[in-house]
Coordinates of C-alpha atoms in Angstrom, one line a residue:
X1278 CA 66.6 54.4 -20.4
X1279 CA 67.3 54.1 -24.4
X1280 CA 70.1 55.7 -26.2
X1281 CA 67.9 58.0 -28.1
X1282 CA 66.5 59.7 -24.8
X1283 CA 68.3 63.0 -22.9
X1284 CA 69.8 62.6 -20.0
X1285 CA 66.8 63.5 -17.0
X1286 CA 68.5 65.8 -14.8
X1287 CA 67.1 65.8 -11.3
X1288 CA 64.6 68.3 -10.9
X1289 CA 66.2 72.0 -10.1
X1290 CA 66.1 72.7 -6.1
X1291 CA 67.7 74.3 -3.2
X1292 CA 68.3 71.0 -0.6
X1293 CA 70.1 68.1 0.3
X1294 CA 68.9 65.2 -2.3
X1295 CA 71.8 63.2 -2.6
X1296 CA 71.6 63.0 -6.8
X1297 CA 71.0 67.0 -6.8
X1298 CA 73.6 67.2 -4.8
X1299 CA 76.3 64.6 -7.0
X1300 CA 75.1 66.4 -10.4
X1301 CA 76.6 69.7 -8.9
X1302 CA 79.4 68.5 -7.5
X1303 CA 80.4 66.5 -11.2
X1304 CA 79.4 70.1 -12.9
X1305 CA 81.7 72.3 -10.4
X1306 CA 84.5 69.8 -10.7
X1307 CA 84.5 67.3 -13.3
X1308 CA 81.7 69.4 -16.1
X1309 CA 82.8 68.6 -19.9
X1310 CA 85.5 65.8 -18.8
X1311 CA 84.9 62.5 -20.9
X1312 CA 86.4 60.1 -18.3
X1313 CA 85.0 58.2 -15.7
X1314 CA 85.3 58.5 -11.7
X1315 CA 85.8 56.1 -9.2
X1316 CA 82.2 55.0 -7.9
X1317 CA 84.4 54.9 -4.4
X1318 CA 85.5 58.4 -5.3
X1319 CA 82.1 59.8 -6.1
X1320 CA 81.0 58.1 -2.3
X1321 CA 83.6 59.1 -0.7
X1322 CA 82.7 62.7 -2.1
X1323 CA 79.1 62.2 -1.2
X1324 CA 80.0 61.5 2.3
X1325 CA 81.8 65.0 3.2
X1326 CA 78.2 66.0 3.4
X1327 CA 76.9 63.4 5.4
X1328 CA 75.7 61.4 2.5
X1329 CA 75.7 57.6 4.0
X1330 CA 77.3 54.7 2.0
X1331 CA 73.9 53.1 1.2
X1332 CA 72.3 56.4 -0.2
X1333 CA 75.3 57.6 -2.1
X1334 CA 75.0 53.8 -4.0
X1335 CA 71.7 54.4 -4.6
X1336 CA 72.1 57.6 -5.7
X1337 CA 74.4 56.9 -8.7
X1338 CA 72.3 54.0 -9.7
X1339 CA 69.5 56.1 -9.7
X1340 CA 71.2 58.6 -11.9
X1341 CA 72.6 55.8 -14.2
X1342 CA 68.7 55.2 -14.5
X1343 CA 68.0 58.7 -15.7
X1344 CA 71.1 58.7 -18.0
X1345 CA 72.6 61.5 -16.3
X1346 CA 75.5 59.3 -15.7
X1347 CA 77.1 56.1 -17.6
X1348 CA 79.0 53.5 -15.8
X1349 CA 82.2 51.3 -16.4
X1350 CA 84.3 48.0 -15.1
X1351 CA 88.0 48.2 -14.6
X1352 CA 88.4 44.7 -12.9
X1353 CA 86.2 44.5 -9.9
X1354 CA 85.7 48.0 -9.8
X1355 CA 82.9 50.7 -10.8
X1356 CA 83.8 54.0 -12.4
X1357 CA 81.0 56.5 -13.6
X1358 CA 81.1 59.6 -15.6
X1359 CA 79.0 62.4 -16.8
X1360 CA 76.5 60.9 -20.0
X1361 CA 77.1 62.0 -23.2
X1362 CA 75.0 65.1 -23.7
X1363 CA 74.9 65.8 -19.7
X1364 CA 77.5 67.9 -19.6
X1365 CA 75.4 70.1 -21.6
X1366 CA 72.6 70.0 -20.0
X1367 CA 73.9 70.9 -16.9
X1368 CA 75.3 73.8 -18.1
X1369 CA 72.6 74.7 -20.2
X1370 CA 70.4 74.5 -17.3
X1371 CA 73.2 76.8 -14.7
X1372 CA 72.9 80.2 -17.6
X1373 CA 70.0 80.6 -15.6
X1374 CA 71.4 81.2 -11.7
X1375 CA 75.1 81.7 -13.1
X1376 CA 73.7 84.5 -15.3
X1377 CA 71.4 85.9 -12.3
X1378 CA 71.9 88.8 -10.5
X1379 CA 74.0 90.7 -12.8
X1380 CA 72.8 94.2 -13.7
X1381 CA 70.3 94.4 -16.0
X1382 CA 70.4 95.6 -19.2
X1383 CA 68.2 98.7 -20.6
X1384 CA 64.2 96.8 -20.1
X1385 CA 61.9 98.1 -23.2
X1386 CA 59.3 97.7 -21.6
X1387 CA 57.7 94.7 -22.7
X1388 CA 56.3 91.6 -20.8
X1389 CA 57.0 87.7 -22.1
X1390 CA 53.4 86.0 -21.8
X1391 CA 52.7 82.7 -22.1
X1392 CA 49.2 81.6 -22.0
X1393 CA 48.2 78.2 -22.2
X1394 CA 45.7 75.7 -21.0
X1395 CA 46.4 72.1 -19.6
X1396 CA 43.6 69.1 -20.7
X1397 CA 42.6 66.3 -18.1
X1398 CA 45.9 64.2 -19.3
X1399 CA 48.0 67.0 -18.7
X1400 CA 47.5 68.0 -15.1
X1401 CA 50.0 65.6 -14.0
X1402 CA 52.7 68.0 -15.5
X1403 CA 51.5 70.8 -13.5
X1404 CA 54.2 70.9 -11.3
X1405 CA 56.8 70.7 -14.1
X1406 CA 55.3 73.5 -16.0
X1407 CA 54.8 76.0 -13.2
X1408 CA 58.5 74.9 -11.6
X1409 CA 60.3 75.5 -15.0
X1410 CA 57.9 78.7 -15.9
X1411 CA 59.3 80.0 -12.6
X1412 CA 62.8 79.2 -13.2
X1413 CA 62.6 81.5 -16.5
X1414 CA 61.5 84.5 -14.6
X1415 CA 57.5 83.8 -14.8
X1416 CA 54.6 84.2 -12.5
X1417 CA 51.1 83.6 -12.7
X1418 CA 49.2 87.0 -13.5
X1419 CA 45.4 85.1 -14.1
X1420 CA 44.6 81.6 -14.6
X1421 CA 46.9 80.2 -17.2
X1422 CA 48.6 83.6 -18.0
X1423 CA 52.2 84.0 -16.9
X1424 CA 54.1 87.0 -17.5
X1425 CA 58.2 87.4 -17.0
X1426 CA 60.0 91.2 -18.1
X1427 CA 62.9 88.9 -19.3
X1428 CA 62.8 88.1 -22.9
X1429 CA 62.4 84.0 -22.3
X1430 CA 59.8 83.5 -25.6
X1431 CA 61.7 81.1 -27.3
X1432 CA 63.3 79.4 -23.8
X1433 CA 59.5 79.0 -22.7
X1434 CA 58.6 77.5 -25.7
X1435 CA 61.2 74.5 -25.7
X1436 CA 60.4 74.1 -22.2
X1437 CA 56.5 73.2 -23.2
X1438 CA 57.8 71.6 -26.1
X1439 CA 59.5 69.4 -24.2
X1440 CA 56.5 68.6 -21.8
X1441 CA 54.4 67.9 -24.6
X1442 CA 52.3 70.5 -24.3
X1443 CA 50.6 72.1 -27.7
X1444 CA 47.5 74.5 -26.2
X1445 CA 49.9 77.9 -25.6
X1446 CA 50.6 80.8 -27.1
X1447 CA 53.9 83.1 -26.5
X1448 CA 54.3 86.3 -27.3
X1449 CA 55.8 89.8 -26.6
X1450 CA 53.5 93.1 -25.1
X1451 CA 53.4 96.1 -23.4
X1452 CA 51.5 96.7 -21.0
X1453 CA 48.8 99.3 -20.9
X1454 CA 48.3 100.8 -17.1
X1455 CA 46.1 102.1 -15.2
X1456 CA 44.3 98.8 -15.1
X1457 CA 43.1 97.0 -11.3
X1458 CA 45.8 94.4 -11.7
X1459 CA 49.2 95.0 -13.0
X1460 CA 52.2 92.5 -14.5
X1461 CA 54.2 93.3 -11.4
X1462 CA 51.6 92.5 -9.0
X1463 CA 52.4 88.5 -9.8
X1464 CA 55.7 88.6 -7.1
X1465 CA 54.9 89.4 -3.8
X1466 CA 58.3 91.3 -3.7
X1467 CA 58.5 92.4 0.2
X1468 CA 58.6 87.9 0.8
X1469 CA 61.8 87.9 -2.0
X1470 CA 63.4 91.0 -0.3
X1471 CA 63.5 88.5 3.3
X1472 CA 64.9 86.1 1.6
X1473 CA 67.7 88.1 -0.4
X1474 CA 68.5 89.6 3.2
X1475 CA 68.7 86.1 5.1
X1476 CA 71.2 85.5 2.1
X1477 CA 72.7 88.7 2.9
X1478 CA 73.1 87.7 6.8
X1479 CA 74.0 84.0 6.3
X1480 CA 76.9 84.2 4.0
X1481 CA 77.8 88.2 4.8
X1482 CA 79.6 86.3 7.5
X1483 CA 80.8 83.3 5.9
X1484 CA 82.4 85.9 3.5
X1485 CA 84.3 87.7 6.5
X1486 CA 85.9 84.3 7.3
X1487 CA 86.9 83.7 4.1
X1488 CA 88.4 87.2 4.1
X1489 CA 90.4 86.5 7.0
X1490 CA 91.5 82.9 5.6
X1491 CA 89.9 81.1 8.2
X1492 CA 88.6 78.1 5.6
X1493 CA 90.2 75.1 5.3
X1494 CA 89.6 73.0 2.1
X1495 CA 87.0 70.6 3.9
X1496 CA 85.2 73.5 5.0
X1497 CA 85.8 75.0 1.3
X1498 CA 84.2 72.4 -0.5
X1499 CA 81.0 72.2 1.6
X1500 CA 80.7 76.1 2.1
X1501 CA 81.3 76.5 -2.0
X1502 CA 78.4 73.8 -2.5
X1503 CA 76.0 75.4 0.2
X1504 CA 75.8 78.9 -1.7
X1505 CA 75.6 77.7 -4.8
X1506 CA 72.9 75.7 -4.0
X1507 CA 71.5 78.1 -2.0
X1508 CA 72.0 81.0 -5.0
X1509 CA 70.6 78.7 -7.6
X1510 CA 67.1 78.9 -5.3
X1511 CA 66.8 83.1 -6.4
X1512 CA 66.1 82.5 -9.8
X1513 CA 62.6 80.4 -8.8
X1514 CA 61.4 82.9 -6.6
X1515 CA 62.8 86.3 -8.0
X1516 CA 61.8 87.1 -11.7
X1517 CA 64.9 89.6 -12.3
X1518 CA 62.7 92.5 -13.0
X1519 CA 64.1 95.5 -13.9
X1520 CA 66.0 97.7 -11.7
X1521 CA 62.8 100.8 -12.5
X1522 CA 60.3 98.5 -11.4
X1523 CA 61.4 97.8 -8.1
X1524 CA 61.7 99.2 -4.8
X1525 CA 64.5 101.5 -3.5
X1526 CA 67.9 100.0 -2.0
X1527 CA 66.4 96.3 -3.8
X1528 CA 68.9 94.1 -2.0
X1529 CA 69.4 91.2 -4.6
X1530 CA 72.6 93.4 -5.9
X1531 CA 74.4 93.1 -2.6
X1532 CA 73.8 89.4 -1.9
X1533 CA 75.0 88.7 -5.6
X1534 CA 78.5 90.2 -5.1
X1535 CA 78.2 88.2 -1.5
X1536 CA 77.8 84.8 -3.8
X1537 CA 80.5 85.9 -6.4
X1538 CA 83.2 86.8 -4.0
X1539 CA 82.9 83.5 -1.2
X1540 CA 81.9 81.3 -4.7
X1541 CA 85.2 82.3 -6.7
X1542 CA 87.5 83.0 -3.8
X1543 CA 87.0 79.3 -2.1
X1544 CA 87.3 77.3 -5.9
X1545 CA 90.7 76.4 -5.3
X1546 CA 90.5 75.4 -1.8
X1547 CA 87.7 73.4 -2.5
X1548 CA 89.4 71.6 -6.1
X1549 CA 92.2 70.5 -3.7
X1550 CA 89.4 68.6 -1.3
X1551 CA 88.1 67.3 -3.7
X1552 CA 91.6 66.1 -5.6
X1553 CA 92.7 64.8 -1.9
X1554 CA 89.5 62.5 -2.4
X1555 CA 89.8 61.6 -5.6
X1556 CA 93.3 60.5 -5.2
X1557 CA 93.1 57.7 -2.4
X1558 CA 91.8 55.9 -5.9
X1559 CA 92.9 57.0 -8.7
X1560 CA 96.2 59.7 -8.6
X1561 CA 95.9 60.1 -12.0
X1562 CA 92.4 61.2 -12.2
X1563 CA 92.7 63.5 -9.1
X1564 CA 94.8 65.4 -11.4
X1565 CA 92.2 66.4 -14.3
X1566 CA 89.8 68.0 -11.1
X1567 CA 89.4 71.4 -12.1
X1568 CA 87.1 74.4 -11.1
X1569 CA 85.4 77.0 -12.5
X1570 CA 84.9 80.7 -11.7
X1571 CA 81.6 82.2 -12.3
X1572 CA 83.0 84.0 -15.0
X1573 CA 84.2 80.7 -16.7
X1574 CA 81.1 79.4 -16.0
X1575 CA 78.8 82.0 -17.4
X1576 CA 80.8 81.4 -20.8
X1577 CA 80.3 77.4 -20.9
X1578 CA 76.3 78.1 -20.0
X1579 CA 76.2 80.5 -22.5
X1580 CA 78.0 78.4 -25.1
X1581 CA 75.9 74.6 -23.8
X1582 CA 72.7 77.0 -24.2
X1583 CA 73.2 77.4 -27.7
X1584 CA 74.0 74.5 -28.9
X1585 CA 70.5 73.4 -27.0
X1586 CA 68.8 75.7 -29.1
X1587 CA 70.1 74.6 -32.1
X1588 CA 69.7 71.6 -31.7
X1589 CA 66.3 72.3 -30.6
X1590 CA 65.7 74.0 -33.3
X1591 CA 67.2 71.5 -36.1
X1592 CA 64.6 68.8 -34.3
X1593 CA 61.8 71.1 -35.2
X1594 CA 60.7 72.8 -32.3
X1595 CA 58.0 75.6 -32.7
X1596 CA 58.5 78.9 -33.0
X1597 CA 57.3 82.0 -31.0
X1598 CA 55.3 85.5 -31.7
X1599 CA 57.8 88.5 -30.8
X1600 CA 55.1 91.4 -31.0
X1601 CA 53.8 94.5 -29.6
X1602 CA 50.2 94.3 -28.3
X1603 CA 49.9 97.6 -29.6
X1604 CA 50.8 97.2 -33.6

């Protein structure tokens, strides 16, 4: 990888990749922090979740490779730290799940559609465009017509920009019922309801535990990671549509104060795991481990996400139609 390119963050996902899985642990614990890790630190971290020696190696080089991460020598040994510029995305990227599931604000009732059409070179990025098309709140309506009630224009835009992709056009609408097919009937919403209450189930009890301080900091630091990574899965299958459009007693509400309570409660617990680790090799750097609440967190998104824009901006990136179909 050059100088001049981003770093590639591995591709957003609920699971147990081993470079997914390092990329959230450096942006819980170590986001925004300039100096370098321990590669036996950032193993030994990988192997709390079962990571072996061989694929934790492999997955730092692999991130090295995507410039997500930038090594060092001290002596004989490796240290790596977050990439210049990866800090940012990272946090750029989390608005999206950290922001998720909070109450909406007043819809007006107007959709986000991006329409578009992909050439014979471009069907390889299929996957990348429906995956980050999801992630902004998006389904597919028709062929190459993807609505989302969130107001993603200008996100949407950057994110084809960024694929290279030129044939699409963005804009803002109302919709105009009765008509045989409408915007809401892209989500099959009773499948997202199961999954909210398998969330629901799953961590209602971890959260009872936590209540009654039955978590140790091992079992902090892999229970924090789990429903993070397991909250940050919502935001590709549930388009955070208004609270008017959707069914009575919708139960993403309750399994997002399930994520905020076990998330925030179990921080410190889990900073002192990972400060225990980082410590066999480096005391001094097992100090500077921090964490962040989802309040903190929101904050930093919000802040890395504007500077993206800008930037995105001040490179030239195109611009979007904000309109009412109706004018």
């Amino acid at each position: 990888m050059t100088g001049t390119q981003p770093p590639q963050l591995p591709r957003s996902q609920a699971g147990t990749s081993s470079q997914h899985l390092l990329t959230t642990l450096l942006g819980d614990y170590w986001v925004l922090r300039d100096e370098h890790l321990p590669s036996a630190a950032l193993v030994a971290l990988l192997g709390e979740f079962d990571i072996g020696l061989t694929a934790a190696r492999a997955a730092l080089n692999r991130l090295a490779r995507r410039g997500v991460v930038v090594s060092s020598k001290v002596g004989r040994n490796s240290y790596y730290g977050l990439a210049p510029g990866a800090s940012d995305m990272l946090l750029a990227r989390g608005y999206r799940f950290i922001s998720f599931g909070q109450e909406n604000e007043s819809w007006d009732g107007r959709w986000t559609v991006a329409m578009f059409s992909l050439s014979e070179r471009e069907r390889d990025s299929r996957y990348s465009v429906y995956s980050r098309l999801r992630w902004l709140g998006f389904a597919p309506l028709y062929d190459g017509t993807w609505v989302s009630a969130r107001p993603v224009a200008e996100q949407a835009r950057q994110e084809f920009d960024e694929l290279g992709l030129r044939e699409v056009t963005i804009f803002r609408a109302t919709e105009h019922p009765p008509s045989a097919r409408r915007a809401i009937d892209a989500w099959d919403l009773d499948e997202i309801a199961a999954r909210y209450h398998e969330f629901i189930t799953t961590y209602g009890r971890l959260r009872t535990q936590v209540r009654d301080g039955d978590v140790g900091a091992s079992q902090a630091l892999l229970s924090r990671t789990h429903i993070m990574d397991s909250w940050r899965s919502f935001p590709g299958i549930d388009p955070d549509l208004p609270s008017n459009l959707l069914p009575a007693k919708w139960p993403r509400r309750e399994a997002y104060e399930i994520f905020v309570e076990v998330y925030n409660t179990l921080g410190s617990l889990a900073a002192i795991r990972v400060r225990q680790i980082v410590e066999r090799y480096s005391p001094e750097l097992a100090e500077l481990v921090t964490y962040n609440t989802t309040e903190d967190l929101l904050d930093l998104s919000r802040k890395a996400l504007e500077r993206r824009m800008a930037q995105h901006a001040a490179e030239g990136g195109g611009t979007t139609l904000d309109l009412d179909a109706t004018a």
